[in-house]
N, CA and C atoms as an extended XYZ file, in Angstrom:
522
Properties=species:S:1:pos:R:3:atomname:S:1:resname:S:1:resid:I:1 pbc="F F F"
N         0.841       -1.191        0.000 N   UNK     1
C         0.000        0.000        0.000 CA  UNK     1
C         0.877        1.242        0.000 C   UNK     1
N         0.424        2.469       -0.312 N   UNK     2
C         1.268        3.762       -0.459 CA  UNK     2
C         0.836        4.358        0.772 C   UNK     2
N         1.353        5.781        0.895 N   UNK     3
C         0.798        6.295        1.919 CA  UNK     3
C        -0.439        7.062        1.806 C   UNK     3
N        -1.065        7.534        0.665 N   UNK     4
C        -2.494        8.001        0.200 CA  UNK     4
C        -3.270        6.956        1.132 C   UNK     4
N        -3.314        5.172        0.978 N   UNK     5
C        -4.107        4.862        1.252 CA  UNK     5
C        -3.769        4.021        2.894 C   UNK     5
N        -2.445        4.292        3.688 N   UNK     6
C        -2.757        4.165        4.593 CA  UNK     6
C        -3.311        5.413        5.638 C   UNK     6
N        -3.011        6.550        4.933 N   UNK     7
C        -3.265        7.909        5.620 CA  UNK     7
C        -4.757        7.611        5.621 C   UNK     7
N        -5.796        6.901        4.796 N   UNK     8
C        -7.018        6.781        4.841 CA  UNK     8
C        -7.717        6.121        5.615 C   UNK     8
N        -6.669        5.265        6.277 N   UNK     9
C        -7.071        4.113        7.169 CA  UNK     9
C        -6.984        4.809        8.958 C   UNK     9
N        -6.055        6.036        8.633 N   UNK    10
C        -5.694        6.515        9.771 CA  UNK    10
C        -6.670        7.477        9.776 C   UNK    10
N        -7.357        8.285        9.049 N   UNK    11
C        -8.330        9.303        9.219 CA  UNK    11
C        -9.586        8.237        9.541 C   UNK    11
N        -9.374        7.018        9.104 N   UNK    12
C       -10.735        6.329        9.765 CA  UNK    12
C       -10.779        5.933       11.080 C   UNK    12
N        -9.219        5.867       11.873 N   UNK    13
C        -9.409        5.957       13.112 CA  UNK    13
C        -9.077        7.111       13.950 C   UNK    13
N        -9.062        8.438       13.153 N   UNK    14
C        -9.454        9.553       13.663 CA  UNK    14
C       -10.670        9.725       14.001 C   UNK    14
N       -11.641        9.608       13.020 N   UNK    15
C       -12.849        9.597       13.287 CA  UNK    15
C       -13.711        8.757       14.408 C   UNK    15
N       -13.161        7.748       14.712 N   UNK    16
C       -13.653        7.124       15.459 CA  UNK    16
C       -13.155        7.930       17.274 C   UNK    16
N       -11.930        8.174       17.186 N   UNK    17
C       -11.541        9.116       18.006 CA  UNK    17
C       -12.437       10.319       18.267 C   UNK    17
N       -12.755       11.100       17.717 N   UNK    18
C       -13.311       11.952       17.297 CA  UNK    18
C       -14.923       11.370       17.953 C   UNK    18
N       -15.373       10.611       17.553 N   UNK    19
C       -16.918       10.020       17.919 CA  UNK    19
C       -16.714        9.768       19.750 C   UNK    19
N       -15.961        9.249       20.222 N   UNK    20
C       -15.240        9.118       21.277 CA  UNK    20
C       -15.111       10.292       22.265 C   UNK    20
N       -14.744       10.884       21.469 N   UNK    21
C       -14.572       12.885       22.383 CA  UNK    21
C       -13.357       12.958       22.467 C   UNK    21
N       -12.355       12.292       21.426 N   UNK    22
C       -11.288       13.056       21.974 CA  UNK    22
C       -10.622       13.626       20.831 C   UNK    22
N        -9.821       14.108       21.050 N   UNK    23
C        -8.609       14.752       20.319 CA  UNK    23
C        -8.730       13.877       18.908 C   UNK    23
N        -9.158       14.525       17.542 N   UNK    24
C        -9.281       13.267       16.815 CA  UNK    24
C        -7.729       13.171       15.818 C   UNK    24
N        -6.888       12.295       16.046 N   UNK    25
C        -5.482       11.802       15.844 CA  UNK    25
C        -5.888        9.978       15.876 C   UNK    25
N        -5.541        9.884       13.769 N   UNK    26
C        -5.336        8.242       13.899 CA  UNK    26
C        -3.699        8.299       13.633 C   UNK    26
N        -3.169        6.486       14.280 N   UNK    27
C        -1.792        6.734       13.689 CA  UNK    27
C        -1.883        4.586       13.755 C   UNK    27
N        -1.256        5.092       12.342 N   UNK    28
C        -0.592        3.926       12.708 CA  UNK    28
C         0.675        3.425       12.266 C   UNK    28
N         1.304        2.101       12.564 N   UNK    29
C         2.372        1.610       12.708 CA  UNK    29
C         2.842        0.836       11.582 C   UNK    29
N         3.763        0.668       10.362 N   UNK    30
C         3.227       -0.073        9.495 CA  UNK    30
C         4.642       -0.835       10.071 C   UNK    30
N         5.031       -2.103        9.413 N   UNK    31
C         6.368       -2.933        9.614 CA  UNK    31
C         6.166       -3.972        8.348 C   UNK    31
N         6.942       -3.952        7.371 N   UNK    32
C         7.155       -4.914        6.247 CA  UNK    32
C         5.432       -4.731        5.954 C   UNK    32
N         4.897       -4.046        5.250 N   UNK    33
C         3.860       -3.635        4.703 CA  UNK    33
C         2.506       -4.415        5.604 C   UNK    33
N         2.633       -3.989        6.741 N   UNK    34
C         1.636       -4.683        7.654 CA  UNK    34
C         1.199       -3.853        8.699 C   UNK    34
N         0.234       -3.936        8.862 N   UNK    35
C         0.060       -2.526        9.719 CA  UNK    35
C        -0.080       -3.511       11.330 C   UNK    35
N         1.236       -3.205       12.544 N   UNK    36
C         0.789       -3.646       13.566 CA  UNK    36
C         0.687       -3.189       14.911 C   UNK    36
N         0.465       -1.723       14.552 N   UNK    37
C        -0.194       -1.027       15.675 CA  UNK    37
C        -1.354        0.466       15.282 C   UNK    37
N        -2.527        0.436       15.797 N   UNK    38
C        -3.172        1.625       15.595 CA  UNK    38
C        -3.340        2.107       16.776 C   UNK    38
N        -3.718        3.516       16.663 N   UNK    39
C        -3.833        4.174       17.806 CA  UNK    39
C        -4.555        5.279       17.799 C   UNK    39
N        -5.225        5.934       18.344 N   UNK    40
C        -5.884        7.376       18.782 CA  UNK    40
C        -5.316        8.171       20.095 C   UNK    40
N        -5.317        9.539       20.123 N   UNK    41
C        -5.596        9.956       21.683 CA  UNK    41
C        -6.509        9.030       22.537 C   UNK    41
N        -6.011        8.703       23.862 N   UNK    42
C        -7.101        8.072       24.607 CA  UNK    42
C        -6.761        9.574       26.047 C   UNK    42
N        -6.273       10.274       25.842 N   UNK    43
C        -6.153       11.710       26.544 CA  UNK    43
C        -7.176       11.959       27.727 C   UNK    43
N        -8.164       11.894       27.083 N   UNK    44
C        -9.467       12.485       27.794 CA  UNK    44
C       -10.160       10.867       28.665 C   UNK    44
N        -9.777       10.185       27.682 N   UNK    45
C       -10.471        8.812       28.412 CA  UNK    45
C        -9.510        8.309       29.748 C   UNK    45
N        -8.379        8.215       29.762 N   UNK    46
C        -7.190        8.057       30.807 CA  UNK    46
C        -7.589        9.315       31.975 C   UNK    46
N        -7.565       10.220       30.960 N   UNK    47
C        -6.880       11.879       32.188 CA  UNK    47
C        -5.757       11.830       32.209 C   UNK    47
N        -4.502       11.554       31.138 N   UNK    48
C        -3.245       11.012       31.281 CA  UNK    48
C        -3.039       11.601       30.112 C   UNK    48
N        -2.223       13.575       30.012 N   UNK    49
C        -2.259       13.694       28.948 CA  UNK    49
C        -1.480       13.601       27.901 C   UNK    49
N        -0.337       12.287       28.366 N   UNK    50
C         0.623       11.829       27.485 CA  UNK    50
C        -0.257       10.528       26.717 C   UNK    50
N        -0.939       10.533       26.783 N   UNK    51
C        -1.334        9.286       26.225 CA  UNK    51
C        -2.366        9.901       24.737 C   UNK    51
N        -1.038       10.117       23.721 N   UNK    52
C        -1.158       10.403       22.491 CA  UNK    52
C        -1.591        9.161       21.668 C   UNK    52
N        -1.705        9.350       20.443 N   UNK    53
C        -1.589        7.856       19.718 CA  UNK    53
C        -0.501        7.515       19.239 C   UNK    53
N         0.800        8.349       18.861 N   UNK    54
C         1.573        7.653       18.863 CA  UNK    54
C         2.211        6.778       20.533 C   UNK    54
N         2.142        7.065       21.550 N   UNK    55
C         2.289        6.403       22.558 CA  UNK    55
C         1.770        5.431       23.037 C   UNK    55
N         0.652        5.451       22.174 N   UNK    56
C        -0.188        3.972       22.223 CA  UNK    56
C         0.223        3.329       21.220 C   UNK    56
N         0.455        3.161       20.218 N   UNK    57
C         1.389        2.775       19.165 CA  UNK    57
C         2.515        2.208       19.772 C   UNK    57
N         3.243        2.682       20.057 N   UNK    58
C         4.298        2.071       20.875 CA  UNK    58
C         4.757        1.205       21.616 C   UNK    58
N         3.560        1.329       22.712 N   UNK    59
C         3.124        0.431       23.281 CA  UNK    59
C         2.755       -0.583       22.571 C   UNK    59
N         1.841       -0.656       22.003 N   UNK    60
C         1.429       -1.970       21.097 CA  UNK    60
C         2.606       -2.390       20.684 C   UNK    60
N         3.731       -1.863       19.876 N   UNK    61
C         4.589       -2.420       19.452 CA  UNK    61
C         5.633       -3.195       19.804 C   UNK    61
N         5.590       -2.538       21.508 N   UNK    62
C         6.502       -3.164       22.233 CA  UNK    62
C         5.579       -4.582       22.545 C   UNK    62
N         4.404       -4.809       23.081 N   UNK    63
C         3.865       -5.765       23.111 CA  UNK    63
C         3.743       -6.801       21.413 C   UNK    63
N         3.654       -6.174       20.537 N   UNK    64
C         4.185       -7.067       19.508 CA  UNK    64
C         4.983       -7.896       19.299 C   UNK    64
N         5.878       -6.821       19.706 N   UNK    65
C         7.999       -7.434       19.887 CA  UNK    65
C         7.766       -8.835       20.846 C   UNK    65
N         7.060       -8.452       22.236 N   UNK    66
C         7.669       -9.261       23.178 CA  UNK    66
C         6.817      -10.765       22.807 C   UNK    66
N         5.709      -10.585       22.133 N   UNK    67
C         4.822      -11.573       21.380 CA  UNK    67
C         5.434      -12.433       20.473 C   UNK    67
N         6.361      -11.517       19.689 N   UNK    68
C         6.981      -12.364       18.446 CA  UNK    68
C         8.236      -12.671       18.489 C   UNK    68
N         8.569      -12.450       19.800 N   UNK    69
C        10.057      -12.616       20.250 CA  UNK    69
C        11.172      -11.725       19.043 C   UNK    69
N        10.903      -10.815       19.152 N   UNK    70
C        11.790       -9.664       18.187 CA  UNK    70
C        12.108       -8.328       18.875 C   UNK    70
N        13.304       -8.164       18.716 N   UNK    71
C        14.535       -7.535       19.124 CA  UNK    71
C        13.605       -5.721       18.070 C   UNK    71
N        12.865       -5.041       19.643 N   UNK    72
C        12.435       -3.793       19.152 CA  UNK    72
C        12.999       -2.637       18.642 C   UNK    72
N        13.964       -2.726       18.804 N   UNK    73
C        15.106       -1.672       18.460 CA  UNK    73
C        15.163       -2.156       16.712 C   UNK    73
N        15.324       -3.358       16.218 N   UNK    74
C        15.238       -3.820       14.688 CA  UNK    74
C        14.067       -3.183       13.871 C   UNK    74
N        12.916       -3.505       14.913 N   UNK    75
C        11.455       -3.524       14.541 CA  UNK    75
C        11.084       -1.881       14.356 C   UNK    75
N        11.818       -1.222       15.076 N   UNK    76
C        11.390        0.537       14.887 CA  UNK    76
C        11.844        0.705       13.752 C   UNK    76
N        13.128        0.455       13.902 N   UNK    77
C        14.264        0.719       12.796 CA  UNK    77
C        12.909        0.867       11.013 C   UNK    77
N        12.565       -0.271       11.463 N   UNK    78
C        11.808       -0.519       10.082 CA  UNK    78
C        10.275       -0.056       10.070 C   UNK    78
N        10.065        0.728       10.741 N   UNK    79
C         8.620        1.087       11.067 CA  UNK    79
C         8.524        2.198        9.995 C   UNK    79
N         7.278        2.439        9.548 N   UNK    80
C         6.684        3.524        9.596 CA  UNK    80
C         5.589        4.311        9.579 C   UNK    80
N         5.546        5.632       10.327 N   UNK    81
C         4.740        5.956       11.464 CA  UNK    81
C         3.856        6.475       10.418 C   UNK    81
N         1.930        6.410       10.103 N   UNK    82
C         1.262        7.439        9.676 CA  UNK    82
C         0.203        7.824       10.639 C   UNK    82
N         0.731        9.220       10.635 N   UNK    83
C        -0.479        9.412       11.818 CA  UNK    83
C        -1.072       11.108       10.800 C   UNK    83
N        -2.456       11.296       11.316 N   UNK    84
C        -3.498       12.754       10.694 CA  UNK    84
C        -2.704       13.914       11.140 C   UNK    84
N        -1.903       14.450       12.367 N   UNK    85
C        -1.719       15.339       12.674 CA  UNK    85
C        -0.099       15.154       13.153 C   UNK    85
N         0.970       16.325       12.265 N   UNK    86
C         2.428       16.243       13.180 CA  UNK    86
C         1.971       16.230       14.063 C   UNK    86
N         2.912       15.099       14.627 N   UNK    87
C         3.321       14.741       15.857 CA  UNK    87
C         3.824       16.023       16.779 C   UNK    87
N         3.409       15.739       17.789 N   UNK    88
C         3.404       17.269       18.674 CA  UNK    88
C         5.142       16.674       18.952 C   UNK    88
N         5.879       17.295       20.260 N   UNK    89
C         7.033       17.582       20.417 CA  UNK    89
C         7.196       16.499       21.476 C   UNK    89
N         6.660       16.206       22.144 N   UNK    90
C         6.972       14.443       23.002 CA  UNK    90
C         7.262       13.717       22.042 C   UNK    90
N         5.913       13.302       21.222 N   UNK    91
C         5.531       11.991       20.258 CA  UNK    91
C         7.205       12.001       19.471 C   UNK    91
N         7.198       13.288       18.399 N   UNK    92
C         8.377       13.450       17.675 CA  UNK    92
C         9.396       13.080       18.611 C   UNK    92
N         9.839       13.464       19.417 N   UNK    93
C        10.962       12.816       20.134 CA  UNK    93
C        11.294       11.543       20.483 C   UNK    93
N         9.929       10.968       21.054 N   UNK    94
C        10.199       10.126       20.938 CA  UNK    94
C        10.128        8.917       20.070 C   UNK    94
N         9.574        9.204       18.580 N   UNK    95
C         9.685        8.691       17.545 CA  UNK    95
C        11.486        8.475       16.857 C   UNK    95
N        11.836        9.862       16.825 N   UNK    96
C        13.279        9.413       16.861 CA  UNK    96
C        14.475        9.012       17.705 C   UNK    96
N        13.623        9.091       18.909 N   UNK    97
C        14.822        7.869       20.101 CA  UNK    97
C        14.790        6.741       19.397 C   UNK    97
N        13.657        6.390       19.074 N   UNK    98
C        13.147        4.768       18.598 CA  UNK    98
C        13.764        4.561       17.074 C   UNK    98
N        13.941        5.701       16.362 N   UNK    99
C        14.609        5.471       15.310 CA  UNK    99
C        13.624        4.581       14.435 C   UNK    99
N        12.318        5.327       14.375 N   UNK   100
C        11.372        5.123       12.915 CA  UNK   100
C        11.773        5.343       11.744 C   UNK   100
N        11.718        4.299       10.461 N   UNK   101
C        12.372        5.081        9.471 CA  UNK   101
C        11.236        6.297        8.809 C   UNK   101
N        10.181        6.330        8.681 N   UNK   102
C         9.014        7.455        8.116 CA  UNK   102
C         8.436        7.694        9.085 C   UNK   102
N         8.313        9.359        9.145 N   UNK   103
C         7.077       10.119        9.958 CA  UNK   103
C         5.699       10.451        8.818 C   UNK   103
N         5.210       10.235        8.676 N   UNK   104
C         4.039       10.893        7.353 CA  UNK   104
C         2.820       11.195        8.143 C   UNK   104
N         2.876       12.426        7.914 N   UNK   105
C         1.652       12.768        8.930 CA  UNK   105
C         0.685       13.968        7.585 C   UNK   105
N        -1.002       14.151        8.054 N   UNK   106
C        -1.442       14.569        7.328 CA  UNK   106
C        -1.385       16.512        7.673 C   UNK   106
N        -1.724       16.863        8.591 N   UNK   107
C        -1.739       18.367        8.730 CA  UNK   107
C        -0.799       18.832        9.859 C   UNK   107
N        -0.230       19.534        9.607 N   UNK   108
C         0.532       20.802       10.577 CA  UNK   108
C        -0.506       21.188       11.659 C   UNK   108
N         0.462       20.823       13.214 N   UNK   109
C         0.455       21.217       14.566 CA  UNK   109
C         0.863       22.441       14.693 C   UNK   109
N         0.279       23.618       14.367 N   UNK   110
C         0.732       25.132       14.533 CA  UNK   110
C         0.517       24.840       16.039 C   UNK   110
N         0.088       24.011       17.025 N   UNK   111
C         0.111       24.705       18.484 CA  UNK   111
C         1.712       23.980       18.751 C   UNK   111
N         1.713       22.635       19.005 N   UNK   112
C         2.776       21.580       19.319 CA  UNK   112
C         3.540       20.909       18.293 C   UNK   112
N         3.199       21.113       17.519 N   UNK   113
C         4.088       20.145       16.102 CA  UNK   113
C         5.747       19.772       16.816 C   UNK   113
N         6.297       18.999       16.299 N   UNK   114
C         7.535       18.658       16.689 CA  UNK   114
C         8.435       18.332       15.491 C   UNK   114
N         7.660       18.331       14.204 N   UNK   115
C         8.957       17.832       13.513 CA  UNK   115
C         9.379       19.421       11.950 C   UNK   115
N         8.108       20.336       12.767 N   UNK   116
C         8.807       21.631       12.145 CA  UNK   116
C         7.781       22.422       12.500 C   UNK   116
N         6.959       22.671       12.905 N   UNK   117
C         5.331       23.806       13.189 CA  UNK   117
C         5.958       24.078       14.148 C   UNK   117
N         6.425       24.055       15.256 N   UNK   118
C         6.620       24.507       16.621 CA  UNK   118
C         8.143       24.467       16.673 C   UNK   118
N         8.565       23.180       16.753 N   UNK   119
C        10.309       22.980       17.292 CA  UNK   119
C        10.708       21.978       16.494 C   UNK   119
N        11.984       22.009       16.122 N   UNK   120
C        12.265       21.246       14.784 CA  UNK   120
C        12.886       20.017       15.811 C   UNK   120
N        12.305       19.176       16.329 N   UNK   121
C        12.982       18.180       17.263 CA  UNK   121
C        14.041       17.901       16.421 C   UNK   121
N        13.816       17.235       14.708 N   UNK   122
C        14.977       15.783       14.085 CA  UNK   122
C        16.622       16.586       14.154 C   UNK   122
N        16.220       18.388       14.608 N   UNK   123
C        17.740       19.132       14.447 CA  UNK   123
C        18.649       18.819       16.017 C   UNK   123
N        17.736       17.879       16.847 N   UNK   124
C        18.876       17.387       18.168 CA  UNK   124
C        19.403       15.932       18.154 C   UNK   124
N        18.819       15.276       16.746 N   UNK   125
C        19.107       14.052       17.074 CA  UNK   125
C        19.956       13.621       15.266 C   UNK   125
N        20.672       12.767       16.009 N   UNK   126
C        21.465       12.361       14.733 CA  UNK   126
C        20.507       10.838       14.005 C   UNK   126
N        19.723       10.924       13.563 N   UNK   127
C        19.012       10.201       13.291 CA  UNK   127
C        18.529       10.120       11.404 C   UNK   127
N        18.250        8.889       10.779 N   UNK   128
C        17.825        8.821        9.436 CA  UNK   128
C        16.410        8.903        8.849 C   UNK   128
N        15.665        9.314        9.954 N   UNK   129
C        13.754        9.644        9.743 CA  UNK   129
C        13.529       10.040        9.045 C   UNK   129
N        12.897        9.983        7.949 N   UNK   130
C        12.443       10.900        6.922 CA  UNK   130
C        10.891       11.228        7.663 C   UNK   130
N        10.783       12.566        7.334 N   UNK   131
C         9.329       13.363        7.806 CA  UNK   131
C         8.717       13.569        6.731 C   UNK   131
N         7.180       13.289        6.182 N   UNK   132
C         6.683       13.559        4.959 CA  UNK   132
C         5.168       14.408        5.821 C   UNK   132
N         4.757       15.731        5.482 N   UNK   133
C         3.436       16.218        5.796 CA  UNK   133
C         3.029       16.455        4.169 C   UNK   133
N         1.408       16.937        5.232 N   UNK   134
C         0.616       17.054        4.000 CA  UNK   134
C        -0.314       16.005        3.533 C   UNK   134
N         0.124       15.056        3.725 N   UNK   135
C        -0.904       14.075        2.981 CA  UNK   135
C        -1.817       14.354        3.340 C   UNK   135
N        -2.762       14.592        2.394 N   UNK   136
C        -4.371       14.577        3.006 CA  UNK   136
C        -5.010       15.388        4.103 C   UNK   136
N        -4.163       16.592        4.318 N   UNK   137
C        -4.194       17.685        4.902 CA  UNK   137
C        -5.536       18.382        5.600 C   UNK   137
N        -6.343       18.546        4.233 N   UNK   138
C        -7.326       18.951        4.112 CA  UNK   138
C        -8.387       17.820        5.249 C   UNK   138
N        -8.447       17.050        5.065 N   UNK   139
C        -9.273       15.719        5.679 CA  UNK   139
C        -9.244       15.434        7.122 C   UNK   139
N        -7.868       15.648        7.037 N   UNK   140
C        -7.223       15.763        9.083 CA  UNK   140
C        -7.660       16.930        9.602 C   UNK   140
N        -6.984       17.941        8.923 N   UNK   141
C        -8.104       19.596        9.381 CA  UNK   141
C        -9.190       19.785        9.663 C   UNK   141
N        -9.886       18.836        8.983 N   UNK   142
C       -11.473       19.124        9.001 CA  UNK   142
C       -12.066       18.245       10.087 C   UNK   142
N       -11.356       16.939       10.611 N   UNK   143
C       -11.424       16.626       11.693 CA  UNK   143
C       -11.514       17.360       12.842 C   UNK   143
N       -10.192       17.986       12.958 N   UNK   144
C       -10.128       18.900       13.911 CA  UNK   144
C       -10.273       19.795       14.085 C   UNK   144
N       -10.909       20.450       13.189 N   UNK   145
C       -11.894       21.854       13.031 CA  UNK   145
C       -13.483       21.101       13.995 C   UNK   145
N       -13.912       19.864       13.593 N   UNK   146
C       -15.316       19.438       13.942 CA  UNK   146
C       -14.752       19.632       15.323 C   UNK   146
N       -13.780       18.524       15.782 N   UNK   147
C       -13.689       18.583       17.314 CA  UNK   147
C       -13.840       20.153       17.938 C   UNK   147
N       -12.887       21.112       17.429 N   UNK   148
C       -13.035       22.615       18.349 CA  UNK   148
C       -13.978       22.772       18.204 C   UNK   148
N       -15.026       22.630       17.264 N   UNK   149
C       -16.574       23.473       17.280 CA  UNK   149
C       -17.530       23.232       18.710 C   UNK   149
N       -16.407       22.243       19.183 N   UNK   150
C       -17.224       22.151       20.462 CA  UNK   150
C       -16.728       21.723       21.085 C   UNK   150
N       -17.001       21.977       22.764 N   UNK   151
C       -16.180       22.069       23.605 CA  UNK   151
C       -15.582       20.382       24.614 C   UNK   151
N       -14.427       20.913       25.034 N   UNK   152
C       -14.074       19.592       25.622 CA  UNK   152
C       -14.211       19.385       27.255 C   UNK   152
N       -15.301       18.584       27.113 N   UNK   153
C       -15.581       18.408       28.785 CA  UNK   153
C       -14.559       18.082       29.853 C   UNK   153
N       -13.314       17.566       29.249 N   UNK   154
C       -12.431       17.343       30.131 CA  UNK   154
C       -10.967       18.520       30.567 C   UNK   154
N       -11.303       19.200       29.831 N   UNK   155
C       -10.627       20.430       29.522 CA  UNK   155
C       -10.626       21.660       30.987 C   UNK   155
N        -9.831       21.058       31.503 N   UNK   156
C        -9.641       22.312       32.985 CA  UNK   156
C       -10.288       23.486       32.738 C   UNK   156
N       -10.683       24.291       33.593 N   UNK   157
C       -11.337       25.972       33.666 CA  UNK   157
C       -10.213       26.672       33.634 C   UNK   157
N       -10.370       27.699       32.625 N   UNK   158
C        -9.921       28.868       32.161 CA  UNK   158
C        -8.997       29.640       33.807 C   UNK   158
N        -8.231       30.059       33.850 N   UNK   159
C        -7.398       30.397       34.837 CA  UNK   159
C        -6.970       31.567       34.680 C   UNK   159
N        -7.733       32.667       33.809 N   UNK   160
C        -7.786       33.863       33.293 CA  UNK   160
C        -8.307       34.727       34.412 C   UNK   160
N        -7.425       35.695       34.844 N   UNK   161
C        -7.819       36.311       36.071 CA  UNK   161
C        -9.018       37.698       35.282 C   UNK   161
N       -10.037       37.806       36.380 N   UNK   162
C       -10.471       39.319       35.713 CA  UNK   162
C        -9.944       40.182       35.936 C   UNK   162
N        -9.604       41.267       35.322 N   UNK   163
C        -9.371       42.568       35.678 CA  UNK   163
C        -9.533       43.208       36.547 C   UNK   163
N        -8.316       43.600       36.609 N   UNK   164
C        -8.492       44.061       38.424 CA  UNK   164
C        -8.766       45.430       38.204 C   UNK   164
N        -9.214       46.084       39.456 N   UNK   165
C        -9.787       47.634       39.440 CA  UNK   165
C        -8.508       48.461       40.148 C   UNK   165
N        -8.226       49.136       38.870 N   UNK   166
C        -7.506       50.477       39.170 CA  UNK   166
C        -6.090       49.889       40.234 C   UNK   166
N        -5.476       49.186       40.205 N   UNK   167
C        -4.345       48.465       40.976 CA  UNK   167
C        -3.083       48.654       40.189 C   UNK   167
N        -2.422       49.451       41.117 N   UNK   168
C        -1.171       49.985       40.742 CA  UNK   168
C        -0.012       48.752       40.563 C   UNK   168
N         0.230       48.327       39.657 N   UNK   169
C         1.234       47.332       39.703 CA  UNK   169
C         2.864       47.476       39.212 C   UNK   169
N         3.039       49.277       39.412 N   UNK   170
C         4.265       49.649       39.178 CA  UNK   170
C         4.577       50.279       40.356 C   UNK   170
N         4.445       49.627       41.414 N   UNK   171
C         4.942       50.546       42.782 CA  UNK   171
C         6.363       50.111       42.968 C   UNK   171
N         7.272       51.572       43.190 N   UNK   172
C         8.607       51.399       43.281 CA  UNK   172
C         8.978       51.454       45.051 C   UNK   172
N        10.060       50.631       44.869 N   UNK   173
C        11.214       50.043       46.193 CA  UNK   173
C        11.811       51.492       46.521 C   UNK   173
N        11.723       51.992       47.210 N   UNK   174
C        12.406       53.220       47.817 CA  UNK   174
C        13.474       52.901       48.875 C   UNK   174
C-alpha cells in the first residue's frame, strides 16, 4: 500500500476518536507492509495527557515485539509511522529515540508540532527519519476543526484572572 491509502485508514481511526470525544489523531504503525499497531488519543479517556496515539502505538509495538520474540530496536528501525496530525514535540521525540524510518503525517500542529510547526525536534538528534506532511491535509483539518466546534468536557477551567480595578502594579522600592 502507499501512503495516500494508509493515511485513509488513519483518518478512519481519527474519526472514530473523534466520535469518542477526543482529540481526533489516527496513527498507525506499518512494519514490512503490515500494519501492527493503531492508535488514537485516549487523553481524555485516561486523564493522562501523554497518552497520544503515537504512545499507544508504541506500546502496542513493544507488546508485539515481546509476542513475536523480536529484538524492538530492529522492529522501529523498520517502522513507519502514519499518523493525521504532526506529531506534537513528546511523540516526535520520541519517535526518533526509537529510530522510525518514516514520519508521514497529514496536517501541521501550529500549536505543538515537533517535527517543524513549533520545534524542529529531528535538528537534536542524529538520526535517518524521513518526515513527509501534508498528505491529506485537508481531511485531518477538518477533523479537527469538527472537534473545536465544540467544547471539551475534560478540559480544565480557564485560569484567566479578571481585571483588576484600578491596581497599581508599578509601585517602586524606595
Amino acid at each position: 500500500m502507499n501512503s495516500l491509502t494508509w493515511m485513509d485508514v488513519a483518518l478512519e481511526q481519527a474519526e472514530r476518536s473523534l466520535k469518542a470525544g477526543e482529540v481526533p489523531v489516527g496513527c498507525l504503525f506499518v512494519y514490512n507492509n503490515e500494519v501492527i499497531a493503531t492508535g488514537s488519543n485516549t487523553v481524555n479517556e485516561t486523564r493522562n495527557a501523554t497518552r497520544h496515539a503515537e504512545i499507544n502505538c508504541i506500546d502496542q509495538v513493544l507488546n508485539f515485539c515481546n509476542e513475536k520474540d523480536l529484538n524492538y530496536k530492529e522492529v522501529f528501525c523498520d517502522v513507519d509511522v502514519i499518523v493525521t496530525v504532526e506529531p506534537c514535540i513528546m511523540c516526535t521525540s520520541a519517535l526518533f529515540q526509537l529510530q522510525v524510518r518514516n514520519i508521514i503525517y497529514g496536517c501541521a500542529n501550529d500549536r505543538f508540532g515537533g517535527c517543524s510547526s513549533v520545534f524542529e525536534v529531528p535538528k537534536i538528534y542524529n538520526s535517518k527519519t524521513k518526515i513527509v506532511g501534508g498528505i491529506k491535509n485537508d481531511e485531518a483539518m477538518a477533523l479537527l476543526k469538527e472537534f473545536y466546534k465544540g467544547t471539551n468536557p475534560n478540559a480544565p477551567e480557564s485560569k484567566v484572572k479578571k481585571s483588576r480595578k484600578n491596581k497599581d502594579i508599578n509601585t517602586k522600592n524606595v
